[in-house]
mmCIF file of C-alpha atoms and ligand atoms in Angstrom:
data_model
loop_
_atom_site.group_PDB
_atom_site.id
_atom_site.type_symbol
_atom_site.label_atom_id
_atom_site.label_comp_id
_atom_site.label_asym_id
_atom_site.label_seq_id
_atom_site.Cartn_x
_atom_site.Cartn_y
_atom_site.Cartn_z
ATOM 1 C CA UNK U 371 0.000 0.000 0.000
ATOM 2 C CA UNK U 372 2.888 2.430 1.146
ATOM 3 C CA UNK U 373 4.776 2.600 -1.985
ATOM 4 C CA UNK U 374 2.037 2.224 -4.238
ATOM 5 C CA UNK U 375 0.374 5.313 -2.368
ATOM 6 C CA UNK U 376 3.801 7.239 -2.365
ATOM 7 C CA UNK U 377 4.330 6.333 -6.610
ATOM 8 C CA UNK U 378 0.504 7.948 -6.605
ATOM 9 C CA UNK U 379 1.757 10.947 -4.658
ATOM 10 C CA UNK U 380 4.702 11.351 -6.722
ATOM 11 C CA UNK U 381 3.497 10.983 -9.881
ATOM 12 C CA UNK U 382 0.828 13.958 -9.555
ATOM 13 C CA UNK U 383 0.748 17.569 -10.313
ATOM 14 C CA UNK U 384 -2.615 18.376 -9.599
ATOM 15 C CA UNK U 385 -4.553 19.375 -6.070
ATOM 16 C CA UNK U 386 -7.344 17.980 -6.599
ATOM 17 C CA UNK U 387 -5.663 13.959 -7.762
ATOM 18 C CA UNK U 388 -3.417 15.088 -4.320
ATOM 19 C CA UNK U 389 -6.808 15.242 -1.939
ATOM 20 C CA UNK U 390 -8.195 11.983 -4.262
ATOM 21 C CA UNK U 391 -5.029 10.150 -3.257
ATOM 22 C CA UNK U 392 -5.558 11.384 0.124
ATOM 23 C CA UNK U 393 -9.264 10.207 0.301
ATOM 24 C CA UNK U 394 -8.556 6.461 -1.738
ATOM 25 C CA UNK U 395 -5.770 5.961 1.737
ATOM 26 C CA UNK U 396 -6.943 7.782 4.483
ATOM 27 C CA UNK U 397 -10.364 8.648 3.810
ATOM 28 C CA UNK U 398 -13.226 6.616 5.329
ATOM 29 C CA UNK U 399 -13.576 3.994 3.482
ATOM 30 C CA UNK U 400 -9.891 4.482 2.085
ATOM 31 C CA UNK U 401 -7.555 1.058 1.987
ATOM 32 C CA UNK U 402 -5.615 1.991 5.000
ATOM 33 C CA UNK U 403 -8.129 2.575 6.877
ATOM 34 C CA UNK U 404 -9.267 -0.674 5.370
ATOM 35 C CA UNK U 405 -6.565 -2.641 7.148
ATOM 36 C CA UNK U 406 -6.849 -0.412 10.191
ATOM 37 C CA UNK U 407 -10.628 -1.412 10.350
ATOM 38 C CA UNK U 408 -9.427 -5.365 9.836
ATOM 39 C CA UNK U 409 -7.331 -5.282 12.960
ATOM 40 C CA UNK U 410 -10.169 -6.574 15.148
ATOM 41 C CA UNK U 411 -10.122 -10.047 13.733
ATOM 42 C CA UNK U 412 -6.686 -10.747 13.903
ATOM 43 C CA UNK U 413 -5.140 -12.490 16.803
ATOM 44 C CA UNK U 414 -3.541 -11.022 19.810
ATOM 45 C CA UNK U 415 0.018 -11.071 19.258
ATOM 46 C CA UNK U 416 -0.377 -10.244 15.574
ATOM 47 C CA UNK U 417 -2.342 -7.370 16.115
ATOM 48 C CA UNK U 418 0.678 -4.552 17.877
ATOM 49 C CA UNK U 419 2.803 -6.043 14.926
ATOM 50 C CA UNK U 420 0.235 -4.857 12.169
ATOM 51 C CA UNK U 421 -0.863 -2.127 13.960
ATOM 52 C CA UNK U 422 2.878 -0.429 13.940
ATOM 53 C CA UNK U 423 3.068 -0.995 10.137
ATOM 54 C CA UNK U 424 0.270 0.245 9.392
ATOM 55 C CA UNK U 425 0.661 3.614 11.494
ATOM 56 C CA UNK U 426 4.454 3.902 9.834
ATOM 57 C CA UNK U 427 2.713 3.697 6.599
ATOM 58 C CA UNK U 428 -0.121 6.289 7.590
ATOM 59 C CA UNK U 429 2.641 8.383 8.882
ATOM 60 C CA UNK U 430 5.003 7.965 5.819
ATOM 61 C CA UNK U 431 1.604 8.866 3.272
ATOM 62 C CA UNK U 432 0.732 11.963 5.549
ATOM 63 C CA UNK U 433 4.240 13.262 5.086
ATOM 64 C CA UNK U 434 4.356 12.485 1.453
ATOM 65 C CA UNK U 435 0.876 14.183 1.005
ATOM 66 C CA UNK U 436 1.893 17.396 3.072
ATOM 67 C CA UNK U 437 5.178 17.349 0.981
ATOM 68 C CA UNK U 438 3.206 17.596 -2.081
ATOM 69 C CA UNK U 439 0.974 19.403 -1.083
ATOM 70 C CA UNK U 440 3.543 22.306 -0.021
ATOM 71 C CA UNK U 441 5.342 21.929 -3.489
ATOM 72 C CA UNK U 442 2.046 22.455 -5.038
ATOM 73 C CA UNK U 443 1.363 25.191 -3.253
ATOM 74 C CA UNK U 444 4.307 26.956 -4.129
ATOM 75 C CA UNK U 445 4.122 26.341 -7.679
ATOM 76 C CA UNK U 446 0.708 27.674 -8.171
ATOM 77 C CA UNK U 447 2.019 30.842 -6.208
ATOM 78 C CA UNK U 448 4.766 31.314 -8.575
ATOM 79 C CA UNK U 449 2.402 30.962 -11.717
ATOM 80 C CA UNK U 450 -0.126 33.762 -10.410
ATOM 81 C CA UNK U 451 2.805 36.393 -9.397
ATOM 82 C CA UNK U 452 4.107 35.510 -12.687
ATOM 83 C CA UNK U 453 1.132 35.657 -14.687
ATOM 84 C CA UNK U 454 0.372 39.500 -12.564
ATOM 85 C CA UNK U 455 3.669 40.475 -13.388
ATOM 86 C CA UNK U 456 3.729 44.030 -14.942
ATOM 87 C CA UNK U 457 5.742 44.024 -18.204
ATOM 88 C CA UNK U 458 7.954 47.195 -18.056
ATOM 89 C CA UNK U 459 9.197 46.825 -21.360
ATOM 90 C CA UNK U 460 5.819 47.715 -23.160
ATOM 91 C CA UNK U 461 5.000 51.324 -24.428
ATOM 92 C CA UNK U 462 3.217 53.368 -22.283
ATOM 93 C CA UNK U 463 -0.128 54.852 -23.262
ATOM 94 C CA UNK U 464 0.117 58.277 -24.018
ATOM 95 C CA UNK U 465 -2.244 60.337 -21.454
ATOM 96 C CA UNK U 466 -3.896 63.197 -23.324
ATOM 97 C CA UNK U 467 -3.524 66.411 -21.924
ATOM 98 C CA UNK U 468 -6.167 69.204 -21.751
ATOM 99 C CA UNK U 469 -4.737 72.793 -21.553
ATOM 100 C CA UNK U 470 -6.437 76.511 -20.830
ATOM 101 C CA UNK U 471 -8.660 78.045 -23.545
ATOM 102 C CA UNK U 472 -7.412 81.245 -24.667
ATOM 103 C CA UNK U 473 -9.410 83.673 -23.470
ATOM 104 C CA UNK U 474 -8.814 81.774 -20.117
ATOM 105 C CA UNK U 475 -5.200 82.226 -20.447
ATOM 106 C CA UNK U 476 -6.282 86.121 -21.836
ATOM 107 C CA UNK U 477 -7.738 86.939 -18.991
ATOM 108 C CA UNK U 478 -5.599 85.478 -16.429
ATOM 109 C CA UNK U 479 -2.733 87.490 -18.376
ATOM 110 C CA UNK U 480 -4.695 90.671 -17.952
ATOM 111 C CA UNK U 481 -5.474 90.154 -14.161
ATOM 112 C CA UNK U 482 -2.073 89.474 -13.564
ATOM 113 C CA UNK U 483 -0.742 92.870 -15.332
ATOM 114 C CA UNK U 484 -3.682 95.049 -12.790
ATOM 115 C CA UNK U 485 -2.829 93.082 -10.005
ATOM 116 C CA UNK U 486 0.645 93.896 -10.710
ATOM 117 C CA UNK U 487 -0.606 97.415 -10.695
ATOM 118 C CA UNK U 488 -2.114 97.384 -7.426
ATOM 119 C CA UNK U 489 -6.015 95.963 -8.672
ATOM 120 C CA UNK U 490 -7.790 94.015 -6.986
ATOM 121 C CA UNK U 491 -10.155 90.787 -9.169
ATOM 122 C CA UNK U 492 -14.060 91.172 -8.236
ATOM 123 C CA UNK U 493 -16.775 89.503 -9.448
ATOM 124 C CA UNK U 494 -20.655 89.785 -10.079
ATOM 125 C CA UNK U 495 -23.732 88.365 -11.331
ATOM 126 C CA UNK U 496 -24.752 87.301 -15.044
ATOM 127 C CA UNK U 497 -28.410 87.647 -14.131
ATOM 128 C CA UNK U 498 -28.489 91.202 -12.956
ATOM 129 C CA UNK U 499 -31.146 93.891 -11.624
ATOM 130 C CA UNK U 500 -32.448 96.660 -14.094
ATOM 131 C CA UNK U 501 -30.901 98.914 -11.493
ATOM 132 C CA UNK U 502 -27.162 97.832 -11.341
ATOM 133 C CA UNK U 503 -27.115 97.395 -14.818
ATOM 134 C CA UNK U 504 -28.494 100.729 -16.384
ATOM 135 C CA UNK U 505 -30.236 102.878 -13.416
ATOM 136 C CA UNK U 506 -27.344 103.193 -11.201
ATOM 137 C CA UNK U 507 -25.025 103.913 -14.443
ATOM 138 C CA UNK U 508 -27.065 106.881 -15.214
ATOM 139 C CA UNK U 509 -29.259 104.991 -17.561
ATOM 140 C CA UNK U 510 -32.973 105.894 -16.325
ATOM 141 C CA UNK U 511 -35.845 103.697 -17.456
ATOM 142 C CA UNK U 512 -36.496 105.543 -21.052
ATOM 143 C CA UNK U 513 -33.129 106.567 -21.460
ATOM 144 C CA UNK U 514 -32.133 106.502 -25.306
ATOM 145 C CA UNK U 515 -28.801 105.223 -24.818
ATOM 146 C CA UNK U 516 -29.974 102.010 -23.394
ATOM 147 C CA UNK U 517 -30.512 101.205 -27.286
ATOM 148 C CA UNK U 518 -26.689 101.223 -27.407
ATOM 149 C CA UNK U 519 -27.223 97.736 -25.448
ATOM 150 C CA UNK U 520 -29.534 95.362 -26.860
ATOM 151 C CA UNK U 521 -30.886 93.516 -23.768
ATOM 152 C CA UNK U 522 -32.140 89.908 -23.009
ATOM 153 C CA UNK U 523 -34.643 90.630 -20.434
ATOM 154 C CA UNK U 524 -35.953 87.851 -17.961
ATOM 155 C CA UNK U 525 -38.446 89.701 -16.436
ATOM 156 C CA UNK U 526 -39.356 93.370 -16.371
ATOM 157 C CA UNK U 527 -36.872 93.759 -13.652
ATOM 158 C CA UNK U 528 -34.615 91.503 -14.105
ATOM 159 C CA UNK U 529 -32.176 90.796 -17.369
ATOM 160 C CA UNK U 530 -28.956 89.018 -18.673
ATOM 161 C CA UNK U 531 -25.827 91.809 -17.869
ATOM 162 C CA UNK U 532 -24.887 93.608 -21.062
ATOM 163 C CA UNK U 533 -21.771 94.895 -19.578
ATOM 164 C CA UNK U 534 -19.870 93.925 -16.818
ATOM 165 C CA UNK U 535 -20.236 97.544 -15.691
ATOM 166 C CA UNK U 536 -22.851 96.929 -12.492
ATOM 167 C CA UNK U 537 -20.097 95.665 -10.597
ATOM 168 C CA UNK U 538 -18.432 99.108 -10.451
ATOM 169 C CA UNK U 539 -21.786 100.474 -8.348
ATOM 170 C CA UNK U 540 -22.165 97.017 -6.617
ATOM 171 C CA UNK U 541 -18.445 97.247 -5.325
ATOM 172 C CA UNK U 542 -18.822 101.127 -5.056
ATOM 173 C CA UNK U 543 -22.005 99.934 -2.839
ATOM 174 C CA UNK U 544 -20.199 97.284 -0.302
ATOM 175 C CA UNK U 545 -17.145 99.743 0.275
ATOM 176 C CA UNK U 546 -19.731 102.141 1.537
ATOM 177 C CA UNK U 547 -18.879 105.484 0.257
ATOM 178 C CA UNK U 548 -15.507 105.603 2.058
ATOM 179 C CA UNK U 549 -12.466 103.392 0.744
ATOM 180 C CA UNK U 550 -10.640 103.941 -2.502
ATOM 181 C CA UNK U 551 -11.364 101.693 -5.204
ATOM 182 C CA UNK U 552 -9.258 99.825 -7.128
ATOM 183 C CA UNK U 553 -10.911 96.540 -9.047
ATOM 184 C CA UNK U 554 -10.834 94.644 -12.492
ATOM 185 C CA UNK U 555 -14.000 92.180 -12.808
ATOM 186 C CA UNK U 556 -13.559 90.054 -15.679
ATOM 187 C CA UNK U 557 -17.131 87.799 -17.063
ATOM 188 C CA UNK U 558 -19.339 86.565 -19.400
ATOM 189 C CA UNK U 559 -22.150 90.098 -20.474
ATOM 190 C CA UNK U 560 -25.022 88.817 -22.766
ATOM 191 C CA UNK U 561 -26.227 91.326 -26.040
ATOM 192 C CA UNK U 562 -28.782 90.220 -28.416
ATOM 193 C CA UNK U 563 -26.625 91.082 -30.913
ATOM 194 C CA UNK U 564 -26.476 88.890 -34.304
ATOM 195 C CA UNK U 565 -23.555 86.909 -34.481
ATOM 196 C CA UNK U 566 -20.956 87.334 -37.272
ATOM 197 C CA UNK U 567 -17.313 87.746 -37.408
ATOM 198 C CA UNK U 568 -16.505 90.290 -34.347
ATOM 199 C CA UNK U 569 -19.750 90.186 -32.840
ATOM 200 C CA UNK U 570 -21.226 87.381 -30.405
ATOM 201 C CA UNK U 571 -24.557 87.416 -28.686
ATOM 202 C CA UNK U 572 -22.570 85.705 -25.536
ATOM 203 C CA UNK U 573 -18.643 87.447 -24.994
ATOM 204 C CA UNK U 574 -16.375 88.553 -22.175
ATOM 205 C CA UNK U 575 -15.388 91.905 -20.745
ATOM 206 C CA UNK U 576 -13.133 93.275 -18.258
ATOM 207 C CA UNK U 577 -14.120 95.644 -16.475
ATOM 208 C CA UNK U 578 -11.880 98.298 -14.512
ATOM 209 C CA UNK U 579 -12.515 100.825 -11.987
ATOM 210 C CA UNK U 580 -10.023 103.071 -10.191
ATOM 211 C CA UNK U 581 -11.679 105.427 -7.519
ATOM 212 C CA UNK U 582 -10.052 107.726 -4.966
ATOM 213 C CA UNK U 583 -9.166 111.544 -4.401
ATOM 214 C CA UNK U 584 -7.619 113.476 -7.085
ATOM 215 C CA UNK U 585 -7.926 110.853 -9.943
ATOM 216 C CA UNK U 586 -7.356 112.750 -13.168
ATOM 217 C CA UNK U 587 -7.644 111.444 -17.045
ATOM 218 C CA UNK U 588 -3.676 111.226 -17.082
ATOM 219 C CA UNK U 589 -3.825 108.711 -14.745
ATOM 220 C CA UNK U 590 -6.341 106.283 -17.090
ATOM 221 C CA UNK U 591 -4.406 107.156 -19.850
ATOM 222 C CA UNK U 592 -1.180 105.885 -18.061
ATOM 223 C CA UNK U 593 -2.860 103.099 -16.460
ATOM 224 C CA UNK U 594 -4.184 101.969 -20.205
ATOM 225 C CA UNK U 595 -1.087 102.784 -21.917
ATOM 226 C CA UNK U 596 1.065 100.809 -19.563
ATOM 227 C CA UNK U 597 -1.457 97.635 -19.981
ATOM 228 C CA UNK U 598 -1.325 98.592 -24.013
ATOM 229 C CA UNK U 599 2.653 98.065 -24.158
ATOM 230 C CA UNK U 600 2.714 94.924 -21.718
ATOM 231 C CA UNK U 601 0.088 93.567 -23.538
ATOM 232 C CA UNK U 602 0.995 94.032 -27.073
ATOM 233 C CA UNK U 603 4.624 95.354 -27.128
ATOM 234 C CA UNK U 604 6.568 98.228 -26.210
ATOM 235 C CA UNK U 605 6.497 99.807 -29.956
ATOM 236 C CA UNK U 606 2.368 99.745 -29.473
ATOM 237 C CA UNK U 607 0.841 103.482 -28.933
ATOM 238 C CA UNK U 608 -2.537 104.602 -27.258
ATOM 239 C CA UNK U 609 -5.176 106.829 -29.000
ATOM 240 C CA UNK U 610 -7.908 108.032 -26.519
ATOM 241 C CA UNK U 611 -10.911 109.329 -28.823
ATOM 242 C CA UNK U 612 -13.758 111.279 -27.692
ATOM 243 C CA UNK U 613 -16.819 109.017 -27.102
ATOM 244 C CA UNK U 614 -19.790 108.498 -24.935
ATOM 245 C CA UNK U 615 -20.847 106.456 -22.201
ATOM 246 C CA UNK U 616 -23.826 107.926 -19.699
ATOM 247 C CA UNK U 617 -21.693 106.744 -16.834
ATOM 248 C CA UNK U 618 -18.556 108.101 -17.742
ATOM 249 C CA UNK U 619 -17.768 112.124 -18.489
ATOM 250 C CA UNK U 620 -15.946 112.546 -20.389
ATOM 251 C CA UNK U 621 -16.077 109.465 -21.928
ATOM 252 C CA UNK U 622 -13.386 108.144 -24.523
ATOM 253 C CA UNK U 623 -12.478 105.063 -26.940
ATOM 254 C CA UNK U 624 -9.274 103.816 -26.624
ATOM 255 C CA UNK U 625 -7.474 102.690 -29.880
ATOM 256 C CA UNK U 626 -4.101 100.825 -30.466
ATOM 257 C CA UNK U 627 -1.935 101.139 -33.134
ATOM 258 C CA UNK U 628 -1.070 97.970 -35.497
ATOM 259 C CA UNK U 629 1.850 96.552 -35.498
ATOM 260 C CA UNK U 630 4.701 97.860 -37.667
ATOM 261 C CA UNK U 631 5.976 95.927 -39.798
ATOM 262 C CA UNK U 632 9.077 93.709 -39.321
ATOM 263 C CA UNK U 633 11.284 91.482 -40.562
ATOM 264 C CA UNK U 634 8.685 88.319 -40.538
ATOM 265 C CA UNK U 635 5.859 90.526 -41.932
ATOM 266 C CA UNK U 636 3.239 92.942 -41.027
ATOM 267 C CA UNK U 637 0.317 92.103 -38.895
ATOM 268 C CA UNK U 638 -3.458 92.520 -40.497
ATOM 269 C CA UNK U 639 -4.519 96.224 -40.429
ATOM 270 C CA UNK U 640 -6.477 97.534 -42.808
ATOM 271 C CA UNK U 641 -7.404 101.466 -43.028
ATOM 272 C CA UNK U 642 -6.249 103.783 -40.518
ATOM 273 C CA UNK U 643 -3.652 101.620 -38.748
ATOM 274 C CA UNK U 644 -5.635 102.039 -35.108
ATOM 275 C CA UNK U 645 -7.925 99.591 -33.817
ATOM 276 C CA UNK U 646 -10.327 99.839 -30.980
ATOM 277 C CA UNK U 647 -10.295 97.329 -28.279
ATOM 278 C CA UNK U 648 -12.292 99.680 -25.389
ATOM 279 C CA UNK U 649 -14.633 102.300 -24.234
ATOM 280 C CA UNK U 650 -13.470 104.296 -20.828
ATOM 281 C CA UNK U 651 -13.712 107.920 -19.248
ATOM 282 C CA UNK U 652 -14.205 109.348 -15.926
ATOM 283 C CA UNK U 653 -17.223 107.724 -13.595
ATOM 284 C CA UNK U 654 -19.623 110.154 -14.128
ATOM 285 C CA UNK U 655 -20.671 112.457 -10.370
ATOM 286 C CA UNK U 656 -24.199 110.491 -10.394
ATOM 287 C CA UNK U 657 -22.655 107.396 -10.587
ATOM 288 C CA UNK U 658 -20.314 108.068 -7.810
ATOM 289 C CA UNK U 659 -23.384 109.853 -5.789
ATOM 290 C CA UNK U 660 -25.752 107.294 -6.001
ATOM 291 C CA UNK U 661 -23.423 104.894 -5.137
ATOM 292 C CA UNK U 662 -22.665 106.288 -1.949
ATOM 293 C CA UNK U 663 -19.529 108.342 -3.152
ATOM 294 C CA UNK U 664 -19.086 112.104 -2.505
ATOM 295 C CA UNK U 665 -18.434 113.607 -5.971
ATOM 296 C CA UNK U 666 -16.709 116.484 -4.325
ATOM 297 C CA UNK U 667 -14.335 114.601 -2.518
ATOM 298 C CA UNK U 668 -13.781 111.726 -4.781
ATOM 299 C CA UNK U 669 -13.189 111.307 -8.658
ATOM 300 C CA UNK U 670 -12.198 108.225 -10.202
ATOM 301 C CA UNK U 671 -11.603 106.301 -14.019
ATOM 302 C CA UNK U 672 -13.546 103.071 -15.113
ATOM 303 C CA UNK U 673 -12.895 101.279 -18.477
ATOM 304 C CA UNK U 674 -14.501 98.306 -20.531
ATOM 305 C CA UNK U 675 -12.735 96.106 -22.898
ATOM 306 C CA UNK U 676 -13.807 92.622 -24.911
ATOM 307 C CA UNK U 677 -11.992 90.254 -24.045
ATOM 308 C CA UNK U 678 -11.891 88.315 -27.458
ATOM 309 C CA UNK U 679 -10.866 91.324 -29.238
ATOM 310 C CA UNK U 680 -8.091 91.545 -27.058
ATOM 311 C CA UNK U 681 -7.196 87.846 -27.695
ATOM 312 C CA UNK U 682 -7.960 88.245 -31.667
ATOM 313 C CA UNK U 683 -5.531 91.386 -31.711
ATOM 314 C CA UNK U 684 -2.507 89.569 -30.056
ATOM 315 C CA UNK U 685 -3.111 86.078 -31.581
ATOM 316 C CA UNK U 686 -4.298 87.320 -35.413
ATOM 317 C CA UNK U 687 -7.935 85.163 -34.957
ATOM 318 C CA UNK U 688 -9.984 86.446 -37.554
ATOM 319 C CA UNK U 689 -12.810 85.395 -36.320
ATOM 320 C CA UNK U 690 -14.912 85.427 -32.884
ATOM 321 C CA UNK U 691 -17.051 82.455 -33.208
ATOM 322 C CA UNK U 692 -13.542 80.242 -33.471
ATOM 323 C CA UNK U 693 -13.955 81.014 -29.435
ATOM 324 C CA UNK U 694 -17.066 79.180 -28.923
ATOM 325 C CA UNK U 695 -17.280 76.201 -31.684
ATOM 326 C CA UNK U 696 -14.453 74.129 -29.757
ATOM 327 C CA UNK U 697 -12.858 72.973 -32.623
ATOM 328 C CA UNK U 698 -10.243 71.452 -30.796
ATOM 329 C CA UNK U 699 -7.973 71.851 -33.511
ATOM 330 C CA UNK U 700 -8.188 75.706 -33.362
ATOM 331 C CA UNK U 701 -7.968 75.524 -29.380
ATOM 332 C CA UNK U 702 -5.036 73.653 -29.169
ATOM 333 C CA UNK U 703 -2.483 75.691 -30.950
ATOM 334 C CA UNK U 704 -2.957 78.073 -27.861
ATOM 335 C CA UNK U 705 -2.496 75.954 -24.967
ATOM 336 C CA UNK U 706 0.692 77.143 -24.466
ATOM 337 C CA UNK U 707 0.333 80.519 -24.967
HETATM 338 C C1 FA5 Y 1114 -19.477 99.020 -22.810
HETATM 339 O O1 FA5 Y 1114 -19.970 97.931 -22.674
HETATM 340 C C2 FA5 Y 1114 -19.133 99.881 -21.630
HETATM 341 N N1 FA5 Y 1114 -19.682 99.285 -20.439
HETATM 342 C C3 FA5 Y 1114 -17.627 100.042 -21.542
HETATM 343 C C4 FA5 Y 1114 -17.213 101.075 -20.553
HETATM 344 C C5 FA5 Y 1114 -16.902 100.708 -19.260
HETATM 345 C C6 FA5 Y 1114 -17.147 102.426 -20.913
HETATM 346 C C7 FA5 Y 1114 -16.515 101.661 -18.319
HETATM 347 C C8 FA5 Y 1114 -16.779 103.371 -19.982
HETATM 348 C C9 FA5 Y 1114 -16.468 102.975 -18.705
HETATM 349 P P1 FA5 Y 1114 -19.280 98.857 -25.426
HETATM 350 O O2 FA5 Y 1114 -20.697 98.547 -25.692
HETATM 351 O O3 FA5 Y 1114 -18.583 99.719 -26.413
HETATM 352 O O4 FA5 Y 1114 -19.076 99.518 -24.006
HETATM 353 O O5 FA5 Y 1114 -18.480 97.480 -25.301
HETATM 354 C C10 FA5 Y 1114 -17.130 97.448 -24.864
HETATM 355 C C11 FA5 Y 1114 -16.307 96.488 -25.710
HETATM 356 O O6 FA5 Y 1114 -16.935 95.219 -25.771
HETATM 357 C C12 FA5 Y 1114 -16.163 96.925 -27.150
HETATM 358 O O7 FA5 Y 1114 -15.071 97.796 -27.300
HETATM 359 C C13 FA5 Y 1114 -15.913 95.604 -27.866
HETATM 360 O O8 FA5 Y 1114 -14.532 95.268 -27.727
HETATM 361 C C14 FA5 Y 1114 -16.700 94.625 -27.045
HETATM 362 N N2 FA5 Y 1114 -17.995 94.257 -27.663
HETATM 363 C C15 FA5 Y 1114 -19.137 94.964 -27.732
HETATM 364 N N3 FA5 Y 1114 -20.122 94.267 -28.338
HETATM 365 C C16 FA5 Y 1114 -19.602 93.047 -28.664
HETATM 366 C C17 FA5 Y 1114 -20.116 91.841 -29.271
HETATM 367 N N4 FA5 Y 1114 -21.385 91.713 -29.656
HETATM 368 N N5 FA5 Y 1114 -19.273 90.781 -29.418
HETATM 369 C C18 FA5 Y 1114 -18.003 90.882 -29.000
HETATM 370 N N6 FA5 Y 1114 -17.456 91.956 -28.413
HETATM 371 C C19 FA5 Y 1114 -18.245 93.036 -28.235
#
């Protein structure tokens, strides 16, 4: 039994023939147990002399089992870390990486260059009140000039912003009458303009507003003509033309020349070689009044620029709905920039 058992044993590779082996020997009605069973009918002084051969065998197939089993064990262990192993050899996927639209990058360009100048980065609402948006800018229900805006109304009160302009009285408002001013508010204004190549119905502004005693127009136009040069290069000039705005007096348009020409080409400029990229002036006394503001002891310069004519000036996009397809192919040539 004990070598046949053991050539069994031996001659396996498989846990489950190991624990059949186990149960043809061992098991209940195994042959082993067999003999064990048989003991009773053999004679007295036969039966210790049996009885230790067939517990040396039982002892001997245990071992040999456990053995086995051990080996087996070990085996299967090596073929799972084996077949988990990672394979450093093989290419890597390539992970695709997203980047900043441009007129992200634009704007965070621009706050950085007013921050640098001592501006602080506000924010306001999209869905604004009548008020903010034309009333407390000097715009009274009636006004002609609020045809300069075309408006997406909600409600008769309230309406999608068509300039980020209400956050100069809503800041104005929450510093109470009595601290200087100094804010950009970049965001999203709303026009129901129809859309073609430099107009959107949807765009972005920055706003600026620079409030405190003894403000005069030379400090806008230095303010605007250091953010021109940064912006755009130090050969760039400033043109302030006379314009109007009801909240600012006076009121100006701020044009940029084109860039000359060098020795990689000239950049697109047709006609007069200026082009417009904002509307500014000084925050008219009614504005600062009803804002809390004495006019008598205060004065101050606010200005509004578009965003994407900004970014289609320093990146040559000819066209303002490239901003808001997401072609991706258009997007990503700027992700560095
Ligand atoms: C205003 O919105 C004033 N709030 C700007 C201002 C602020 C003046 C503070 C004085 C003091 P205007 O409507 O001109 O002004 O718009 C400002 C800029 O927004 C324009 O110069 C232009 O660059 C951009 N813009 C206007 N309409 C559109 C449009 N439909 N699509 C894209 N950009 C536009």
């Amino acid at each position: 039994i004990q070598s046949e058992a053991l050539e069994k044993i031996d001659g396996t590779n498989n846990v489950k023939e190991l624990q059949e082996i186990k149960v043809a020997y061992l098991g209940k009605k195994g042959s082993l147990t067999g003999v064990l069973r048989g003991m009773g009918k053999l004679s007295k002084e036969e039966r210790p002399v049996v009885g230790e051969i067939a517990n040396k065998v039982r002892e001997a197939i245990t071992d040999a089992l456990e053995q086995k089993s051990e080996i087996l064990e070990q085996e299967a262990m090596e073929k799972q870390l084996e077949a988990e192993a990672i394979d450093i050899t093989l290419p890597g996927r390539q992970v695709k990486v997203g980047g900043p639209h441009l007129l992200t990058s634009i704007v965070e360009e621009i706050e950085d260059l007013f921050i640098g100048m001592g501006f602080e980065v506000r924010e306001g609402p999209e869905v604004e009140t009548d008020y903010y948006n034309f009333e407390a800018l000097n715009l009274p229900k009636g006004h002609p000039a609020r045809d300069m805006q075309d408006t997406f109304y909600l409600t008769n009160e309230l309406l999608m912003r068509t300039h980020t302009s209400p956050v100069q009285a809503r800041t104005m408002r929450e510093f109470d009458g009595g601290k200087p001013v100094r804010m950009i508010c970049p965001g999203k204004v709303y026009r129901r303009d129809t859309d073609d190549a430099t107009h959107s119905h949807q765009f972005t502004q920055i706003e600026g507003l620079f409030v405190d005693e003894n403000v005069r127009m030379s400090d806008l136009k230095g303010i605007l003509d250091t953010f021109a040069k940064k912006m755009f290069g130090q050969e760039r000039k400033i043109r302030l033309r006379p314009s109007y705005f009801p909240f600012t007096e006076p009121s100006v348009e701020m044009d940029i020349s084109c860039k000359v020409c060098g020795g990689d080409g000239c950049s697109v400029c047709k006609g007069s070689g200026w082009i417009e990229i904002l509307g500014a002036g000084m925050v008219h006394p009614n504005v600062l009044e009803m804002a809390g503001y004495d006019p008598e002891k205060y004065s101050g310069f606010a200005f509004g620029m578009g965003t994407e004519r900004i970014a289609m000036l320093k990146y040559g996009v000819n066209d303002i709905r490239q901003f808001y397809t997401n072609d991706i192919r258009f997007l990503k040539q700027y992700h560095n920039a």
